[in-house]
Amino acid sequence: MTLNSAGICTPRLRRRAAALACVAAAALVLSACANTTPPGEIGSSTRGPVISDPPQVAPEKTSYAFEPFTGAPGNIADSLASDIGTEARAQGLTLVRRVGAPATYRVNGYLSATGDQSSVTLFYVFDVVDNAGNRVHRIVGQESAEGTSGDPWSGIDGDTLTRTAKRTVAALRAWTYR
């Protein structure tokens, strides 16, 4: 418990302690997902028995289906999905938009936000899985935004989501075409 100089736990100190606990929890979760060896590219990593070779399908025939994101409010998830679609078209990647439609790979996204009045951080992990459900690639990153009081998701703006989409699609494209 955090106390002020008079030995009293104020609401502000409780919020700060809660924010720090969230940051610590997010760091622990992401460290469990992190690579134990240096990643080959900025913004992407693999762990364990993950195959990080490029797809065996010709790059121009490779398609991706993004599954609904876990952890984000609906409006954030919808905006990020739209930005990823826009960026994928700009970078020449094929996305499958219908639920359950055949695709070379499925992408599972996990999002978390934490922060305080000075800054907010969006953490993201995207696992690329083959049709058997095996993870074949992982993209990990974070984006910062201006702080907000209350819910950290309210500090995640369009620019933050656009940067996330650009980096995610660039990492997918780099993996696909190497």
PDB file of C-alpha atoms in Angstrom, residues 6-145:
ATOM      1  CA  ALA A   6       1.082  11.780   6.737  1.00  0.00           C
ATOM      2  CA  GLY A   7       0.636   8.010   6.464  1.00  0.00           C
ATOM      3  CA  ILE A   8      -2.698   8.252   4.628  1.00  0.00           C
ATOM      4  CA  CYS A   9      -3.554   6.386   1.444  1.00  0.00           C
ATOM      5  CA  THR A  10      -5.233   9.009  -0.766  1.00  0.00           C
ATOM      6  CA  PRO A  11      -7.372   8.252  -3.853  1.00  0.00           C
ATOM      7  CA  ARG A  12      -4.649   9.689  -6.091  1.00  0.00           C
ATOM      8  CA  LEU A  13      -2.019   7.417  -4.553  1.00  0.00           C
ATOM      9  CA  ARG A  14      -4.374   4.441  -4.912  1.00  0.00           C
ATOM     10  CA  ARG A  15      -4.895   5.230  -8.618  1.00  0.00           C
ATOM     11  CA  ARG A  16      -1.143   5.591  -9.128  1.00  0.00           C
ATOM     12  CA  ALA A  17      -0.493   2.297  -7.317  1.00  0.00           C
ATOM     13  CA  ALA A  18      -3.193   0.614  -9.435  1.00  0.00           C
ATOM     14  CA  ALA A  19      -1.655   2.013 -12.639  1.00  0.00           C
ATOM     15  CA  LEU A  20       1.794   0.784 -11.616  1.00  0.00           C
ATOM     16  CA  ALA A  21       0.334  -2.633 -10.811  1.00  0.00           C
ATOM     17  CA  CYS A  22      -1.255  -2.730 -14.288  1.00  0.00           C
ATOM     18  CA  VAL A  23       2.060  -1.821 -15.903  1.00  0.00           C
ATOM     19  CA  ALA A  24       3.811  -4.542 -13.932  1.00  0.00           C
ATOM     20  CA  ALA A  25       1.124  -7.085 -14.862  1.00  0.00           C
ATOM     21  CA  ALA A  26       1.311  -6.134 -18.547  1.00  0.00           C
ATOM     22  CA  ALA A  27       5.097  -6.428 -18.447  1.00  0.00           C
ATOM     23  CA  LEU A  28       4.836  -9.890 -16.896  1.00  0.00           C
ATOM     24  CA  VAL A  29       2.283 -11.035 -19.467  1.00  0.00           C
ATOM     25  CA  LEU A  30       4.340  -9.724 -22.358  1.00  0.00           C
ATOM     26  CA  SER A  31       7.577 -11.130 -20.951  1.00  0.00           C
ATOM     27  CA  ALA A  32       5.941 -14.547 -20.876  1.00  0.00           C
ATOM     28  CA  CYS A  33       5.156 -14.084 -24.569  1.00  0.00           C
ATOM     29  CA  ALA A  34       8.534 -12.623 -25.428  1.00  0.00           C
ATOM     30  CA  ASN A  35      11.302 -14.317 -27.296  1.00  0.00           C
ATOM     31  CA  THR A  36      14.164 -15.770 -25.291  1.00  0.00           C
ATOM     32  CA  THR A  37      16.552 -15.197 -28.177  1.00  0.00           C
ATOM     33  CA  PRO A  38      17.100 -11.916 -30.010  1.00  0.00           C
ATOM     34  CA  PRO A  39      14.469 -11.392 -32.701  1.00  0.00           C
ATOM     35  CA  GLY A  40      15.550 -11.310 -36.316  1.00  0.00           C
ATOM     36  CA  GLU A  41      13.546  -8.175 -37.053  1.00  0.00           C
ATOM     37  CA  ILE A  42      12.347  -5.158 -35.126  1.00  0.00           C
ATOM     38  CA  GLY A  43       8.713  -5.595 -34.155  1.00  0.00           C
ATOM     39  CA  SER A  44       8.592  -9.351 -34.535  1.00  0.00           C
ATOM     40  CA  SER A  45       9.777 -12.338 -32.591  1.00  0.00           C
ATOM     41  CA  THR A  46       9.272 -16.044 -32.236  1.00  0.00           C
ATOM     42  CA  ARG A  47       9.463 -18.341 -29.234  1.00  0.00           C
ATOM     43  CA  GLY A  48       9.785 -22.041 -28.534  1.00  0.00           C
ATOM     44  CA  PRO A  49       9.203 -24.526 -31.312  1.00  0.00           C
ATOM     45  CA  VAL A  50       7.826 -21.834 -33.580  1.00  0.00           C
ATOM     46  CA  ILE A  51       8.683 -22.044 -37.240  1.00  0.00           C
ATOM     47  CA  SER A  52       9.745 -18.627 -38.452  1.00  0.00           C
ATOM     48  CA  ASP A  53      10.510 -19.569 -42.020  1.00  0.00           C
ATOM     49  CA  PRO A  54       8.566 -17.616 -44.615  1.00  0.00           C
ATOM     50  CA  PRO A  55       5.358 -19.130 -45.931  1.00  0.00           C
ATOM     51  CA  GLN A  56       5.691 -22.107 -48.252  1.00  0.00           C
ATOM     52  CA  VAL A  57       2.987 -20.595 -50.456  1.00  0.00           C
ATOM     53  CA  ALA A  58       3.991 -18.089 -53.122  1.00  0.00           C
ATOM     54  CA  PRO A  59       3.836 -14.642 -51.453  1.00  0.00           C
ATOM     55  CA  GLU A  60       1.314 -13.333 -53.975  1.00  0.00           C
ATOM     56  CA  LYS A  61      -1.015 -16.255 -53.135  1.00  0.00           C
ATOM     57  CA  THR A  62      -0.678 -15.963 -49.354  1.00  0.00           C
ATOM     58  CA  SER A  63      -3.776 -14.720 -47.552  1.00  0.00           C
ATOM     59  CA  TYR A  64      -4.410 -13.713 -43.946  1.00  0.00           C
ATOM     60  CA  ALA A  65      -7.581 -13.738 -41.868  1.00  0.00           C
ATOM     61  CA  PHE A  66      -7.455 -11.557 -38.755  1.00  0.00           C
ATOM     62  CA  GLU A  67      -9.568 -13.043 -35.982  1.00  0.00           C
ATOM     63  CA  PRO A  68     -11.387 -10.722 -33.537  1.00  0.00           C
ATOM     64  CA  PHE A  69      -8.897  -9.067 -31.193  1.00  0.00           C
ATOM     65  CA  THR A  70      -8.766 -10.077 -27.549  1.00  0.00           C
ATOM     66  CA  GLY A  71      -8.522  -7.468 -24.796  1.00  0.00           C
ATOM     67  CA  ALA A  72      -9.622  -4.281 -26.568  1.00  0.00           C
ATOM     68  CA  PRO A  73     -12.981  -2.511 -26.410  1.00  0.00           C
ATOM     69  CA  GLY A  74     -15.107  -2.923 -29.544  1.00  0.00           C
ATOM     70  CA  ASN A  75     -14.530   0.580 -30.896  1.00  0.00           C
ATOM     71  CA  ILE A  76     -10.734   0.239 -30.601  1.00  0.00           C
ATOM     72  CA  ALA A  77     -10.774  -3.249 -32.139  1.00  0.00           C
ATOM     73  CA  ASP A  78     -12.974  -2.077 -35.027  1.00  0.00           C
ATOM     74  CA  SER A  79     -10.754   0.945 -35.745  1.00  0.00           C
ATOM     75  CA  LEU A  80      -7.579  -1.142 -35.642  1.00  0.00           C
ATOM     76  CA  ALA A  81      -9.119  -3.778 -37.930  1.00  0.00           C
ATOM     77  CA  SER A  82     -10.071  -1.054 -40.411  1.00  0.00           C
ATOM     78  CA  ASP A  83      -6.568   0.453 -40.274  1.00  0.00           C
ATOM     79  CA  ILE A  84      -4.981  -2.975 -40.794  1.00  0.00           C
ATOM     80  CA  GLY A  85      -7.218  -3.540 -43.828  1.00  0.00           C
ATOM     81  CA  THR A  86      -6.253  -0.171 -45.309  1.00  0.00           C
ATOM     82  CA  GLU A  87      -2.563  -0.762 -44.681  1.00  0.00           C
ATOM     83  CA  ALA A  88      -2.668  -4.328 -46.043  1.00  0.00           C
ATOM     84  CA  ARG A  89      -4.135  -3.041 -49.322  1.00  0.00           C
ATOM     85  CA  ALA A  90      -1.449  -0.329 -49.486  1.00  0.00           C
ATOM     86  CA  GLN A  91       1.329  -2.890 -48.898  1.00  0.00           C
ATOM     87  CA  GLY A  92      -0.087  -5.550 -51.219  1.00  0.00           C
ATOM     88  CA  LEU A  93      -1.151  -8.181 -48.675  1.00  0.00           C
ATOM     89  CA  THR A  94      -4.317 -10.204 -49.199  1.00  0.00           C
ATOM     90  CA  LEU A  95      -6.747 -10.206 -46.280  1.00  0.00           C
ATOM     91  CA  VAL A  96      -9.782 -12.449 -46.041  1.00  0.00           C
ATOM     92  CA  ARG A  97     -12.640 -10.537 -44.445  1.00  0.00           C
ATOM     93  CA  ARG A  98     -15.399 -13.110 -44.039  1.00  0.00           C
ATOM     94  CA  VAL A  99     -15.509 -15.071 -40.782  1.00  0.00           C
ATOM     95  CA  GLY A 100     -14.550 -18.685 -41.425  1.00  0.00           C
ATOM     96  CA  ALA A 101     -13.429 -18.077 -45.010  1.00  0.00           C
ATOM     97  CA  PRO A 102     -10.378 -20.074 -46.161  1.00  0.00           C
ATOM     98  CA  ALA A 103      -7.037 -18.316 -45.702  1.00  0.00           C
ATOM     99  CA  THR A 104      -3.413 -19.411 -45.743  1.00  0.00           C
ATOM    100  CA  TYR A 105      -2.924 -18.079 -42.206  1.00  0.00           C
ATOM    101  CA  ARG A 106      -5.077 -16.804 -39.354  1.00  0.00           C
ATOM    102  CA  VAL A 107      -3.853 -13.958 -37.153  1.00  0.00           C
ATOM    103  CA  ASN A 108      -4.859 -13.810 -33.493  1.00  0.00           C
ATOM    104  CA  GLY A 109      -4.408 -10.401 -31.879  1.00  0.00           C
ATOM    105  CA  TYR A 110      -4.023  -9.660 -28.186  1.00  0.00           C
ATOM    106  CA  LEU A 111      -4.171  -6.041 -27.021  1.00  0.00           C
ATOM    107  CA  SER A 112      -3.672  -4.341 -23.665  1.00  0.00           C
ATOM    108  CA  ALA A 113      -3.493  -0.693 -22.613  1.00  0.00           C
ATOM    109  CA  THR A 114      -2.087   0.838 -19.476  1.00  0.00           C
ATOM    110  CA  GLY A 115      -1.114   4.284 -18.382  1.00  0.00           C
ATOM    111  CA  ASP A 116      -1.867   7.364 -16.362  1.00  0.00           C
ATOM    112  CA  GLN A 117      -2.341  11.095 -16.876  1.00  0.00           C
ATOM    113  CA  SER A 118       1.107  11.540 -18.430  1.00  0.00           C
ATOM    114  CA  SER A 119       1.174   8.675 -20.953  1.00  0.00           C
ATOM    115  CA  VAL A 120      -0.656   5.589 -22.167  1.00  0.00           C
ATOM    116  CA  THR A 121       0.895   2.522 -23.776  1.00  0.00           C
ATOM    117  CA  LEU A 122      -0.815   0.082 -26.128  1.00  0.00           C
ATOM    118  CA  PHE A 123       0.794  -3.364 -26.043  1.00  0.00           C
ATOM    119  CA  TYR A 124       0.074  -5.779 -28.882  1.00  0.00           C
ATOM    120  CA  VAL A 125       0.871  -9.363 -29.804  1.00  0.00           C
ATOM    121  CA  PHE A 126      -0.196 -10.924 -33.101  1.00  0.00           C
ATOM    122  CA  ASP A 127       0.232 -14.675 -33.516  1.00  0.00           C
ATOM    123  CA  VAL A 128       0.187 -16.003 -37.067  1.00  0.00           C
ATOM    124  CA  VAL A 129      -1.108 -19.575 -37.095  1.00  0.00           C
ATOM    125  CA  ASP A 130      -1.340 -22.144 -39.873  1.00  0.00           C
ATOM    126  CA  ASN A 131      -4.468 -24.118 -40.717  1.00  0.00           C
ATOM    127  CA  ALA A 132      -3.534 -26.747 -38.114  1.00  0.00           C
ATOM    128  CA  GLY A 133      -3.465 -24.050 -35.413  1.00  0.00           C
ATOM    129  CA  ASN A 134       0.333 -24.041 -35.018  1.00  0.00           C
ATOM    130  CA  ARG A 135       1.908 -20.672 -34.370  1.00  0.00           C
ATOM    131  CA  VAL A 136       4.370 -19.984 -37.172  1.00  0.00           C
ATOM    132  CA  HIS A 137       5.197 -16.341 -36.473  1.00  0.00           C
ATOM    133  CA  ARG A 138       4.712 -13.731 -33.765  1.00  0.00           C
ATOM    134  CA  ILE A 139       4.645  -9.942 -33.944  1.00  0.00           C
ATOM    135  CA  VAL A 140       5.098  -8.056 -30.666  1.00  0.00           C
ATOM    136  CA  GLY A 141       5.137  -4.317 -30.094  1.00  0.00           C
ATOM    137  CA  GLN A 142       3.920  -1.291 -28.240  1.00  0.00           C
ATOM    138  CA  GLU A 143       2.822   2.231 -29.068  1.00  0.00           C
ATOM    139  CA  SER A 144       2.659   5.250 -26.780  1.00  0.00           C
ATOM    140  CA  ALA A 145       0.039   7.968 -26.654  1.00  0.00           C
TER     141      ALA A 145
END
